[in-house]
Amino acid sequence: MDMIIVKGGQPLHGEVAASGAKNAALPILASALLADGTHTFRNVPDLADVATMLEVLRTMGCEAARLTGRKKDVCEVALSGPITPEAPYELVKTMRASVLVLGPLVARFGRARVSMPGGCAIGARPIDQHLKGLKALGAEIHLTEGYVEARAKQLRGGTVNFDVITVTGTENVMMAAALAKGHTVMENCAREPEVEELARVLNKMGARIEGAGTSVITIEGVDSLKPVDHAILPDRIEAGTLLVAAAISGGNVLVKHAQVEHLEAVVDKLREAGCTITVEAGGLRCKAPRTPTAVNITTTEHPGFPTDMQAQLMALMSVSNGTSVISENIFENRFMHVPELHRLGADITIQGHTAVVKGVKGLSGAQVMATDLRASASLILAGLRAEGPTEVSRVYHLDRGYERLERKLRSLGADIRRVKARG
Ligand code: EPU
């Protein structure tokens, strides 16, 4: 099993590019189920989660593959033969986002059998809202043997008012409604840029969706959709993580493809922390002071501060000048990085869903363990600042959502390498 060793101390300098967005690529790959023919998706990040989604699609009978050589950012998904509309436990348990095939399958093939994703490291993460939405479109839902079985000869438009704002729930129901008969109104929708991006792709396929990116989405169902060629938008969370890498190292880095309109809450907090953030040709530059100022953070749905950046900002706050209060409001257990940051010398106290971070003068390298995707990023970021080597194990979590992060950081001057773990 790989581990990453980072020796802190060097301010990062230079330019680095954000890859395509994981959380847009996953629903977009699933949306290929909605139309026959060959779809071409570009700027698809080379990540373990993307590989899992391609595997899910292949298991059902699609041809789904990443091209090689100079086209390795391109994935093609083709539907021609018969489909087995089922996502098995073995795949769903490795990636919850596999549940994104549920909506397209029932809309297109009239039935779906998808393993229920269990809880995960960051929270219970139920899918009741996905099911509520599909029921509102006329699907019959049964839960048997750990699987969700959904059936509908023809979905019909309906009104869905989500009780909880959910990103993949909004995406699943939006994909289903694209092929439902009649008019659908979805209320209290997630407004994330990835939801908007999925709607853009569906509309290119011939869907009639309006309002994505706002809390009310309306959809006029169509009879059929056609395949598309689409380049996926840049990953705002990866871009944000790279900006924090510049910030925590006291460096000066241009993150190419970072889009300020998708990162406003993060940029605001970095500015409050004393960084100079400028919009430059095709990206965002972060020029950081040696010691950041403490800022308070409250995670909320987009356009609020993203939960997917909470762990990274906490790493930054651990070396700030002052005390920072960080509240996590999306997931109930997303502070698993805290005990690991303690091992590096951070002073953090958890009270319920709030962490009080007292900035310390310096961190010192140690062996730490990644517990989930964003937690692994935060440990690497902390390692960039720590004195001495930090060894981060279980980096398979990192590889689910960051494309060669260590190479990107090394290109900015970080002393970081990946090694095979001992034993
Ligand atoms: N929730 C429910 N019922 C549902 C769905 C969600 O109660 O039916 C709750 C969840 O338990 C959670 C909250 O609603 O407390 C928000 O969850 P949401 O459904 O929005 O999360 P998700 O769609 O499963 C996506 C991202 C996550 C990101 C969250 C929040 C993808 C593939 N995943 O998950 O990304 O943290 O939205 O923004 O889009 C990551 O990339 O590291 C990651 C975890």
CSV table of C-alpha atoms and ligand atoms in Angstrom, one decimal:
chain,number,residue,atom,x,y,z
A,1,MET,CA,0.0,0.0,0.0
A,2,ASP,CA,1.4,3.4,-0.9
A,3,MET,CA,2.3,6.2,1.5
A,4,ILE,CA,3.2,9.8,0.9
A,5,ILE,CA,6.1,11.3,2.7
A,6,VAL,CA,6.3,15.1,2.8
A,7,LYS,CA,9.0,17.2,4.3
A,8,GLY,CA,7.7,20.7,5.1
A,9,GLY,CA,9.4,24.0,5.1
A,10,GLN,CA,9.5,25.2,1.5
A,11,PRO,CA,7.2,28.0,0.4
A,12,LEU,CA,5.5,26.7,-2.8
A,13,HIS,CA,6.0,28.7,-6.0
A,14,GLY,CA,4.9,28.5,-9.6
A,15,GLU,CA,1.9,27.4,-11.6
A,16,VAL,CA,-0.2,24.3,-11.4
A,17,ALA,CA,-3.4,23.3,-13.2
A,18,ALA,CA,-6.6,21.9,-11.6
A,19,SER,CA,-7.9,18.8,-13.3
A,20,GLY,CA,-11.6,18.0,-14.2
A,21,ALA,CA,-14.1,17.9,-11.4
A,22,LYS,CA,-14.6,14.5,-9.8
A,23,ASN,CA,-18.1,15.3,-8.6
A,24,ALA,CA,-19.2,16.4,-12.0
A,25,ALA,CA,-17.6,13.5,-13.8
A,26,LEU,CA,-19.4,10.9,-11.7
A,27,PRO,CA,-23.0,11.9,-12.5
A,28,ILE,CA,-22.1,12.8,-16.1
A,29,LEU,CA,-20.7,9.4,-16.7
A,30,ALA,CA,-23.9,7.9,-15.2
A,31,SER,CA,-26.0,10.1,-17.5
A,32,ALA,CA,-24.6,8.3,-20.5
A,33,LEU,CA,-27.1,5.5,-19.6
A,34,LEU,CA,-29.9,7.9,-20.8
A,35,ALA,CA,-29.0,7.7,-24.5
A,36,ASP,CA,-27.9,5.1,-27.0
A,37,GLY,CA,-24.7,5.7,-29.0
A,38,THR,CA,-21.2,6.8,-28.0
A,39,HIS,CA,-20.6,9.6,-25.6
A,40,THR,CA,-17.3,11.3,-25.4
A,41,PHE,CA,-16.3,13.0,-22.2
A,42,ARG,CA,-13.2,15.1,-22.0
A,43,ASN,CA,-11.1,16.5,-19.1
A,44,VAL,CA,-12.2,13.5,-17.0
A,45,PRO,CA,-9.8,13.3,-14.0
A,46,ASP,CA,-7.9,10.0,-13.7
A,47,LEU,CA,-9.1,9.0,-10.3
A,48,ALA,CA,-10.0,5.8,-8.5
A,49,ASP,CA,-13.6,6.9,-8.2
A,50,VAL,CA,-13.9,7.6,-11.9
A,51,ALA,CA,-12.4,4.1,-12.6
A,52,THR,CA,-15.1,2.7,-10.3
A,53,MET,CA,-17.9,4.4,-12.2
A,54,LEU,CA,-16.6,3.1,-15.5
A,55,GLU,CA,-16.5,-0.4,-13.9
A,56,VAL,CA,-20.1,0.1,-12.7
A,57,LEU,CA,-21.2,1.0,-16.3
A,58,ARG,CA,-19.2,-2.0,-17.8
A,59,THR,CA,-20.8,-4.4,-15.3
A,60,MET,CA,-24.2,-3.4,-16.7
A,61,GLY,CA,-23.1,-4.1,-20.3
A,62,CYS,CA,-22.0,-0.6,-21.5
A,63,GLU,CA,-18.7,-0.1,-23.2
A,64,ALA,CA,-16.9,2.3,-20.9
A,65,ALA,CA,-13.2,3.1,-21.1
A,66,ARG,CA,-10.6,5.7,-20.7
A,67,LEU,CA,-8.5,6.3,-23.8
A,68,THR,CA,-4.8,6.1,-23.7
A,69,GLY,CA,-1.7,8.2,-24.6
A,70,ARG,CA,-2.4,11.9,-25.4
A,71,LYS,CA,-6.2,11.3,-25.0
A,72,LYS,CA,-6.0,9.9,-21.5
A,73,ASP,CA,-8.3,12.6,-20.2
A,74,VAL,CA,-11.0,11.3,-22.5
A,75,CYS,CA,-13.6,8.6,-21.5
A,76,GLU,CA,-16.0,7.1,-24.0
A,77,VAL,CA,-19.2,5.4,-22.9
A,78,ALA,CA,-21.2,3.5,-25.5
A,79,LEU,CA,-24.6,1.7,-25.2
A,80,SER,CA,-25.5,-0.6,-27.9
A,81,GLY,CA,-26.3,-4.1,-26.7
A,82,PRO,CA,-28.6,-5.2,-23.8
A,83,ILE,CA,-28.2,-3.7,-20.4
A,84,THR,CA,-28.4,-5.4,-17.0
A,85,PRO,CA,-29.8,-2.5,-14.9
A,86,GLU,CA,-28.0,-3.5,-11.7
A,87,ALA,CA,-25.2,-2.0,-9.6
A,88,PRO,CA,-23.8,-4.7,-7.2
A,89,TYR,CA,-22.8,-4.3,-3.6
A,90,GLU,CA,-19.1,-5.0,-4.4
A,91,LEU,CA,-18.9,-1.8,-6.4
A,92,VAL,CA,-21.4,0.4,-4.5
A,93,LYS,CA,-19.6,-0.3,-1.2
A,94,THR,CA,-16.4,1.1,-2.7
A,95,MET,CA,-18.1,4.2,-4.0
A,96,ARG,CA,-21.4,5.6,-2.8
A,97,ALA,CA,-21.7,7.7,-5.9
A,98,SER,CA,-22.5,4.5,-7.8
A,99,VAL,CA,-26.1,5.2,-6.6
A,100,LEU,CA,-26.2,7.9,-9.4
A,101,VAL,CA,-27.1,5.2,-11.9
A,102,LEU,CA,-30.5,4.7,-10.1
A,103,GLY,CA,-32.3,7.6,-11.7
A,104,PRO,CA,-31.0,7.0,-15.3
A,105,LEU,CA,-31.7,3.3,-15.1
A,106,VAL,CA,-35.3,3.5,-14.0
A,107,ALA,CA,-36.1,6.3,-16.4
A,108,ARG,CA,-34.6,4.6,-19.4
A,109,PHE,CA,-35.0,0.9,-18.8
A,110,GLY,CA,-38.1,0.9,-16.5
A,111,ARG,CA,-36.2,-0.9,-13.7
A,112,ALA,CA,-33.1,-0.7,-11.6
A,113,ARG,CA,-31.5,-2.8,-8.8
A,114,VAL,CA,-28.9,-0.9,-7.0
A,115,SER,CA,-27.2,-1.8,-3.7
A,116,MET,CA,-28.0,0.5,-0.8
A,117,PRO,CA,-24.8,2.4,0.0
A,118,GLY,CA,-24.1,1.9,3.7
A,119,GLY,CA,-22.8,4.6,6.0
A,120,CYS,CA,-19.2,5.9,5.4
A,121,ALA,CA,-16.4,7.4,7.4
A,122,ILE,CA,-17.9,10.9,7.3
A,123,GLY,CA,-21.5,10.1,8.2
A,124,ALA,CA,-24.6,7.9,7.8
A,125,ARG,CA,-25.4,9.4,4.4
A,126,PRO,CA,-28.9,8.0,3.7
A,127,ILE,CA,-30.5,8.1,0.3
A,128,ASP,CA,-34.1,8.6,1.4
A,129,GLN,CA,-34.4,11.9,-0.6
A,130,HIS,CA,-33.3,10.2,-3.8
A,131,LEU,CA,-36.0,7.7,-3.3
A,132,LYS,CA,-38.6,10.3,-2.3
A,133,GLY,CA,-37.9,12.1,-5.6
A,134,LEU,CA,-38.1,9.0,-7.7
A,135,LYS,CA,-41.4,8.0,-6.0
A,136,ALA,CA,-42.8,11.4,-6.8
A,137,LEU,CA,-42.1,10.6,-10.5
A,138,GLY,CA,-44.1,7.4,-10.2
A,139,ALA,CA,-41.4,4.8,-9.5
A,140,GLU,CA,-42.3,1.9,-7.2
A,141,ILE,CA,-39.5,1.4,-4.7
A,142,HIS,CA,-38.8,-1.8,-2.7
A,143,LEU,CA,-35.9,-2.4,-0.4
A,144,THR,CA,-34.9,-6.1,-0.4
A,145,GLU,CA,-31.7,-7.9,0.6
A,146,GLY,CA,-29.7,-4.7,0.9
A,147,TYR,CA,-30.8,-3.5,-2.6
A,148,VAL,CA,-33.1,-0.7,-3.8
A,149,GLU,CA,-35.4,-2.0,-6.5
A,150,ALA,CA,-37.1,0.7,-8.5
A,151,ARG,CA,-39.7,0.1,-11.2
A,152,ALA,CA,-41.8,2.2,-13.5
A,153,LYS,CA,-43.1,1.5,-17.0
A,154,GLN,CA,-43.0,5.2,-17.7
A,155,LEU,CA,-42.0,7.8,-15.2
A,156,ARG,CA,-44.3,10.8,-15.1
A,157,GLY,CA,-43.5,14.4,-14.2
A,158,GLY,CA,-44.2,15.5,-10.6
A,159,THR,CA,-43.3,17.9,-7.9
A,160,VAL,CA,-40.4,17.0,-5.6
A,161,ASN,CA,-39.7,19.1,-2.5
A,162,PHE,CA,-36.5,17.9,-1.0
A,163,ASP,CA,-36.6,17.8,2.9
A,164,VAL,CA,-32.8,18.0,2.9
A,165,ILE,CA,-30.6,19.7,0.3
A,166,THR,CA,-28.7,16.9,-1.4
A,167,VAL,CA,-26.2,17.1,-4.3
A,168,THR,CA,-26.4,13.5,-5.7
A,169,GLY,CA,-30.1,13.3,-4.8
A,170,THR,CA,-30.8,16.4,-6.9
A,171,GLU,CA,-28.7,14.9,-9.7
A,172,ASN,CA,-30.4,11.5,-9.6
A,173,VAL,CA,-33.9,12.9,-9.8
A,174,MET,CA,-33.0,15.4,-12.4
A,175,MET,CA,-31.6,12.6,-14.7
A,176,ALA,CA,-34.8,10.6,-14.1
A,177,ALA,CA,-37.1,13.5,-14.8
A,178,ALA,CA,-35.3,14.3,-18.1
A,179,LEU,CA,-37.0,11.2,-19.6
A,180,ALA,CA,-40.3,11.4,-17.6
A,181,LYS,CA,-43.5,12.2,-19.4
A,182,GLY,CA,-44.5,15.8,-18.6
A,183,HIS,CA,-43.5,18.5,-16.3
A,184,THR,CA,-41.4,18.2,-13.2
A,185,VAL,CA,-40.7,20.8,-10.6
A,186,MET,CA,-37.9,20.1,-8.1
A,187,GLU,CA,-37.7,22.4,-5.1
A,188,ASN,CA,-35.0,22.9,-2.4
A,189,CYS,CA,-32.4,21.6,-4.9
A,190,ALA,CA,-28.6,21.6,-4.4
A,191,ARG,CA,-27.1,24.6,-6.2
A,192,GLU,CA,-23.6,23.3,-6.6
A,193,PRO,CA,-21.7,24.0,-9.9
A,194,GLU,CA,-21.6,20.3,-10.5
A,195,VAL,CA,-25.4,20.1,-10.6
A,196,GLU,CA,-25.4,23.0,-13.1
A,197,GLU,CA,-22.8,21.1,-15.1
A,198,LEU,CA,-24.8,18.0,-15.2
A,199,ALA,CA,-27.9,20.0,-16.4
A,200,ARG,CA,-25.7,21.5,-19.1
A,201,VAL,CA,-24.7,18.0,-20.3
A,202,LEU,CA,-28.3,16.8,-20.2
A,203,ASN,CA,-29.5,19.8,-22.2
A,204,LYS,CA,-26.8,19.1,-24.8
A,205,MET,CA,-28.3,15.6,-25.0
A,206,GLY,CA,-31.6,17.2,-25.8
A,207,ALA,CA,-33.2,17.5,-22.3
A,208,ARG,CA,-35.2,20.5,-21.4
A,209,ILE,CA,-34.0,21.6,-17.9
A,210,GLU,CA,-34.2,25.1,-16.5
A,211,GLY,CA,-33.0,26.6,-13.2
A,212,ALA,CA,-30.1,24.3,-12.4
A,213,GLY,CA,-27.8,26.2,-10.1
A,214,THR,CA,-30.8,27.7,-8.3
A,215,SER,CA,-33.0,26.0,-5.7
A,216,VAL,CA,-35.9,25.3,-8.1
A,217,ILE,CA,-35.3,23.2,-11.2
A,218,THR,CA,-38.0,22.6,-13.8
A,219,ILE,CA,-37.9,19.9,-16.4
A,220,GLU,CA,-40.0,19.2,-19.4
A,221,GLY,CA,-39.6,15.5,-20.1
A,222,VAL,CA,-38.5,14.4,-23.6
A,223,ASP,CA,-39.0,11.0,-25.3
A,224,SER,CA,-35.3,10.3,-26.0
A,225,LEU,CA,-31.9,11.8,-25.7
A,226,LYS,CA,-28.8,11.7,-27.9
A,227,PRO,CA,-25.1,11.1,-27.0
A,228,VAL,CA,-22.8,14.1,-26.4
A,229,ASP,CA,-19.2,15.3,-26.6
A,230,HIS,CA,-18.5,17.3,-23.5
A,231,ALA,CA,-15.4,18.6,-21.6
A,232,ILE,CA,-15.9,18.6,-17.8
A,233,LEU,CA,-15.5,21.7,-15.8
A,234,PRO,CA,-12.4,22.1,-13.5
A,235,ASP,CA,-12.5,20.7,-10.0
A,236,ARG,CA,-13.2,23.6,-7.6
A,237,ILE,CA,-12.2,21.5,-4.5
A,238,GLU,CA,-8.9,20.4,-6.0
A,239,ALA,CA,-8.3,24.0,-7.0
A,240,GLY,CA,-9.2,25.2,-3.5
A,241,THR,CA,-6.9,22.6,-2.0
A,242,LEU,CA,-4.0,23.8,-4.1
A,243,LEU,CA,-4.7,27.4,-3.0
A,244,VAL,CA,-4.5,26.3,0.6
A,245,ALA,CA,-1.2,24.5,-0.2
A,246,ALA,CA,0.2,27.9,-1.3
A,247,ALA,CA,-1.3,29.5,1.8
A,248,ILE,CA,0.0,27.0,4.4
A,249,SER,CA,3.5,27.0,2.9
A,250,GLY,CA,3.6,30.8,2.8
A,251,GLY,CA,4.1,30.6,-1.0
A,252,ASN,CA,2.9,32.2,-4.2
A,253,VAL,CA,1.1,30.0,-6.6
A,254,LEU,CA,-1.1,30.4,-9.7
A,255,VAL,CA,-3.8,27.7,-9.8
A,256,LYS,CA,-4.8,27.5,-13.5
A,257,HIS,CA,-8.4,26.7,-14.3
A,258,ALA,CA,-9.6,27.7,-10.8
A,259,GLN,CA,-12.8,29.6,-11.3
A,260,VAL,CA,-13.5,32.4,-8.8
A,261,GLU,CA,-17.2,32.2,-9.3
A,262,HIS,CA,-17.2,28.6,-7.9
A,263,LEU,CA,-14.8,29.3,-5.1
A,264,GLU,CA,-16.1,32.6,-3.6
A,265,ALA,CA,-16.6,31.4,-0.1
A,266,VAL,CA,-13.1,29.8,0.0
A,267,VAL,CA,-11.5,32.8,-1.6
A,268,ASP,CA,-13.2,35.1,1.0
A,269,LYS,CA,-11.8,33.0,3.9
A,270,LEU,CA,-8.3,32.9,2.4
A,271,ARG,CA,-8.4,36.7,2.0
A,272,GLU,CA,-9.7,37.1,5.6
A,273,ALA,CA,-6.8,34.8,6.6
A,274,GLY,CA,-4.4,37.4,5.1
A,275,CYS,CA,-3.7,35.8,1.6
A,276,THR,CA,-3.8,38.0,-1.5
A,277,ILE,CA,-6.0,36.2,-4.0
A,278,THR,CA,-6.0,37.6,-7.5
A,279,VAL,CA,-7.9,36.5,-10.6
A,280,GLU,CA,-5.3,36.1,-13.4
A,281,ALA,CA,-5.5,34.7,-16.9
A,282,GLY,CA,-7.3,31.4,-16.6
A,283,GLY,CA,-6.9,31.0,-12.9
A,284,LEU,CA,-6.4,32.2,-9.3
A,285,ARG,CA,-3.2,33.2,-7.6
A,286,CYS,CA,-2.6,32.9,-3.9
A,287,LYS,CA,0.2,34.9,-2.3
A,288,ALA,CA,0.4,34.1,1.3
A,289,PRO,CA,1.8,35.6,4.4
A,290,ARG,CA,4.1,33.5,6.6
A,291,THR,CA,1.5,33.2,9.3
A,292,PRO,CA,-2.2,33.2,8.5
A,293,THR,CA,-4.8,35.0,10.6
A,294,ALA,CA,-7.4,32.9,12.4
A,295,VAL,CA,-10.8,32.9,10.7
A,296,ASN,CA,-14.1,31.2,11.6
A,297,ILE,CA,-15.7,28.8,9.2
A,298,THR,CA,-19.2,27.4,8.9
A,299,THR,CA,-19.8,24.8,6.3
A,300,THR,CA,-23.1,25.0,4.4
A,301,GLU,CA,-24.5,24.0,1.0
A,302,HIS,CA,-23.2,25.9,-2.0
A,303,PRO,CA,-22.8,28.9,-2.3
A,304,GLY,CA,-21.7,28.7,1.3
A,305,PHE,CA,-18.4,27.3,2.5
A,306,PRO,CA,-18.0,23.7,1.2
A,307,THR,CA,-17.7,20.8,3.6
A,308,ASP,CA,-15.2,19.4,1.1
A,309,MET,CA,-12.8,22.2,2.0
A,310,GLN,CA,-13.3,22.1,5.8
A,311,ALA,CA,-10.4,19.7,6.6
A,312,GLN,CA,-8.0,21.7,4.4
A,313,LEU,CA,-8.9,25.0,6.0
A,314,MET,CA,-8.5,23.4,9.4
A,315,ALA,CA,-4.9,22.4,8.6
A,316,LEU,CA,-4.3,26.1,7.6
A,317,MET,CA,-5.9,27.3,10.8
A,318,SER,CA,-3.8,25.0,12.9
A,319,VAL,CA,-0.8,27.3,12.3
A,320,SER,CA,-2.7,30.6,12.4
A,321,ASN,CA,-2.3,33.5,14.6
A,322,GLY,CA,-5.3,33.2,16.9
A,323,THR,CA,-8.2,30.9,17.5
A,324,SER,CA,-10.5,29.7,14.8
A,325,VAL,CA,-14.0,28.2,15.3
A,326,ILE,CA,-14.9,25.7,12.6
A,327,SER,CA,-18.5,24.4,12.4
A,328,GLU,CA,-19.4,21.4,10.2
A,329,ASN,CA,-23.0,21.4,9.3
A,330,ILE,CA,-23.3,18.9,6.4
A,331,PHE,CA,-21.8,15.7,7.8
A,332,GLU,CA,-22.0,14.5,11.4
A,333,ASN,CA,-18.6,12.8,11.5
A,334,ARG,CA,-16.3,14.9,9.4
A,335,PHE,CA,-13.6,15.6,12.0
A,336,MET,CA,-11.7,12.4,11.6
A,337,HIS,CA,-8.6,14.4,10.6
A,338,VAL,CA,-8.5,16.1,14.0
A,339,PRO,CA,-6.8,13.3,16.0
A,340,GLU,CA,-4.2,12.9,13.2
A,341,LEU,CA,-3.6,16.7,13.1
A,342,HIS,CA,-3.0,16.4,16.9
A,343,ARG,CA,-0.2,14.0,16.1
A,344,LEU,CA,1.5,16.8,14.2
A,345,GLY,CA,1.1,19.1,17.1
A,346,ALA,CA,-2.1,21.0,16.3
A,347,ASP,CA,-4.2,22.3,19.2
A,348,ILE,CA,-7.8,21.4,18.3
A,349,THR,CA,-10.8,20.7,20.6
A,350,ILE,CA,-14.0,19.3,19.3
A,351,GLN,CA,-17.3,20.2,20.9
A,352,GLY,CA,-20.2,18.5,19.0
A,353,HIS,CA,-20.1,19.7,15.4
A,354,THR,CA,-17.7,22.5,16.2
A,355,ALA,CA,-13.9,22.4,16.3
A,356,VAL,CA,-11.9,25.1,18.2
A,357,VAL,CA,-8.5,25.5,16.6
A,358,LYS,CA,-5.9,27.4,18.5
A,359,GLY,CA,-3.1,28.3,16.2
A,360,VAL,CA,0.3,26.9,17.1
A,361,LYS,CA,3.7,28.3,16.2
A,362,GLY,CA,4.8,25.2,14.3
A,363,LEU,CA,3.9,21.6,13.5
A,364,SER,CA,6.2,18.7,13.6
A,365,GLY,CA,6.2,15.8,11.2
A,366,ALA,CA,4.8,12.4,12.3
A,367,GLN,CA,3.3,9.3,11.0
A,368,VAL,CA,-0.4,9.8,10.3
A,369,MET,CA,-3.3,7.9,8.8
A,370,ALA,CA,-5.7,9.2,6.1
A,371,THR,CA,-9.3,8.4,7.0
A,372,ASP,CA,-11.2,9.8,4.1
A,373,LEU,CA,-10.5,11.8,0.9
A,374,ARG,CA,-10.4,15.4,2.2
A,375,ALA,CA,-8.8,14.3,5.5
A,376,SER,CA,-5.9,12.9,3.5
A,377,ALA,CA,-5.5,16.2,1.7
A,378,SER,CA,-5.5,18.1,5.0
A,379,LEU,CA,-2.7,15.9,6.4
A,380,ILE,CA,-0.6,16.5,3.3
A,381,LEU,CA,-1.2,20.2,3.6
A,382,ALA,CA,-0.2,20.1,7.3
A,383,GLY,CA,2.9,18.1,6.3
A,384,LEU,CA,3.9,21.0,3.9
A,385,ARG,CA,4.2,23.2,7.0
A,386,ALA,CA,5.6,20.7,9.5
A,387,GLU,CA,9.2,20.4,10.5
A,388,GLY,CA,10.6,17.0,9.6
A,389,PRO,CA,9.0,14.3,7.6
A,390,THR,CA,5.2,13.5,7.7
A,391,GLU,CA,4.3,10.0,6.5
A,392,VAL,CA,0.7,9.8,5.4
A,393,SER,CA,-0.5,6.2,5.1
A,394,ARG,CA,-3.7,4.8,3.5
A,395,VAL,CA,-3.4,7.2,0.6
A,396,TYR,CA,-5.9,5.2,-1.5
A,397,HIS,CA,-8.3,7.7,0.0
A,398,LEU,CA,-6.4,10.5,-1.6
A,399,ASP,CA,-6.3,8.7,-5.0
A,400,ARG,CA,-10.1,8.5,-5.0
A,401,GLY,CA,-10.3,12.3,-5.6
A,402,TYR,CA,-7.0,13.9,-6.4
A,403,GLU,CA,-5.1,13.3,-9.6
A,404,ARG,CA,-1.5,12.9,-8.7
A,405,LEU,CA,-1.5,15.5,-5.9
A,406,GLU,CA,2.0,14.7,-4.9
A,407,ARG,CA,3.3,15.4,-8.4
A,408,LYS,CA,1.4,18.7,-8.6
A,409,LEU,CA,2.9,19.8,-5.3
A,410,ARG,CA,6.4,18.6,-6.3
A,411,SER,CA,6.1,20.8,-9.4
A,412,LEU,CA,5.7,23.7,-7.0
A,413,GLY,CA,8.8,22.9,-5.1
A,414,ALA,CA,7.4,20.7,-2.3
A,415,ASP,CA,9.6,17.9,-1.0
A,416,ILE,CA,7.0,15.1,-1.4
A,417,ARG,CA,7.2,11.6,-2.7
A,418,ARG,CA,5.1,8.5,-2.9
A,419,VAL,CA,6.6,5.2,-1.6
A,420,LYS,CA,5.4,1.7,-1.2
A,421,ALA,CA,4.5,1.2,2.5
A,422,ARG,CA,6.8,-1.0,4.6
A,423,GLY,CA,5.6,-4.4,5.7
B,1,EPU,N1,-28.9,13.4,3.1
B,1,EPU,C1,-30.0,12.8,3.6
B,1,EPU,N2,-30.8,12.1,2.7
B,1,EPU,C2,-30.5,11.9,1.4
B,1,EPU,C3,-29.3,12.5,0.9
B,1,EPU,C4,-28.5,13.2,1.8
B,1,EPU,O1,-30.3,13.0,4.8
B,1,EPU,O2,-31.3,11.2,0.7
B,1,EPU,C5,-28.0,14.2,4.0
B,1,EPU,C6,-26.6,13.6,4.1
B,1,EPU,O3,-26.5,12.6,5.1
B,1,EPU,C7,-25.8,14.8,4.4
B,1,EPU,C8,-26.5,15.9,3.6
B,1,EPU,O4,-27.8,15.4,3.4
B,1,EPU,O5,-25.9,15.1,5.8
B,1,EPU,C9,-25.8,16.3,2.3
B,1,EPU,O6,-25.5,15.2,1.6
B,1,EPU,P1,-25.5,15.1,0.0
B,1,EPU,O7,-26.5,14.2,-0.5
B,1,EPU,O8,-25.5,16.5,-0.6
B,1,EPU,O9,-24.0,14.5,-0.3
B,1,EPU,P2,-23.7,13.6,-1.5
B,1,EPU,O10,-24.5,14.0,-2.7
B,1,EPU,O11,-23.7,12.2,-1.1
B,1,EPU,C10,-21.9,15.1,-2.6
B,1,EPU,C11,-20.4,15.0,-2.9
B,1,EPU,C12,-19.6,15.0,-1.6
B,1,EPU,C13,-19.9,16.3,-0.9
B,1,EPU,C14,-21.4,16.4,-0.6
B,1,EPU,C15,-21.8,17.7,0.1
B,1,EPU,C16,-20.5,13.7,-5.0
B,1,EPU,C17,-20.2,12.5,-5.7
B,1,EPU,N3,-20.2,13.7,-3.6
B,1,EPU,O12,-22.2,14.0,-1.8
B,1,EPU,O13,-18.3,14.9,-2.0
B,1,EPU,O14,-19.2,16.3,0.4
B,1,EPU,O15,-22.1,16.3,-1.8
B,1,EPU,O16,-21.3,18.8,-0.7
B,1,EPU,O17,-21.0,14.7,-5.5
B,1,EPU,C18,-16.0,14.5,-1.6
B,1,EPU,O18,-15.8,14.8,-2.8
B,1,EPU,O19,-15.0,14.4,-0.8
B,1,EPU,C19,-17.3,14.3,-1.2
B,1,EPU,C20,-17.6,13.6,-0.1
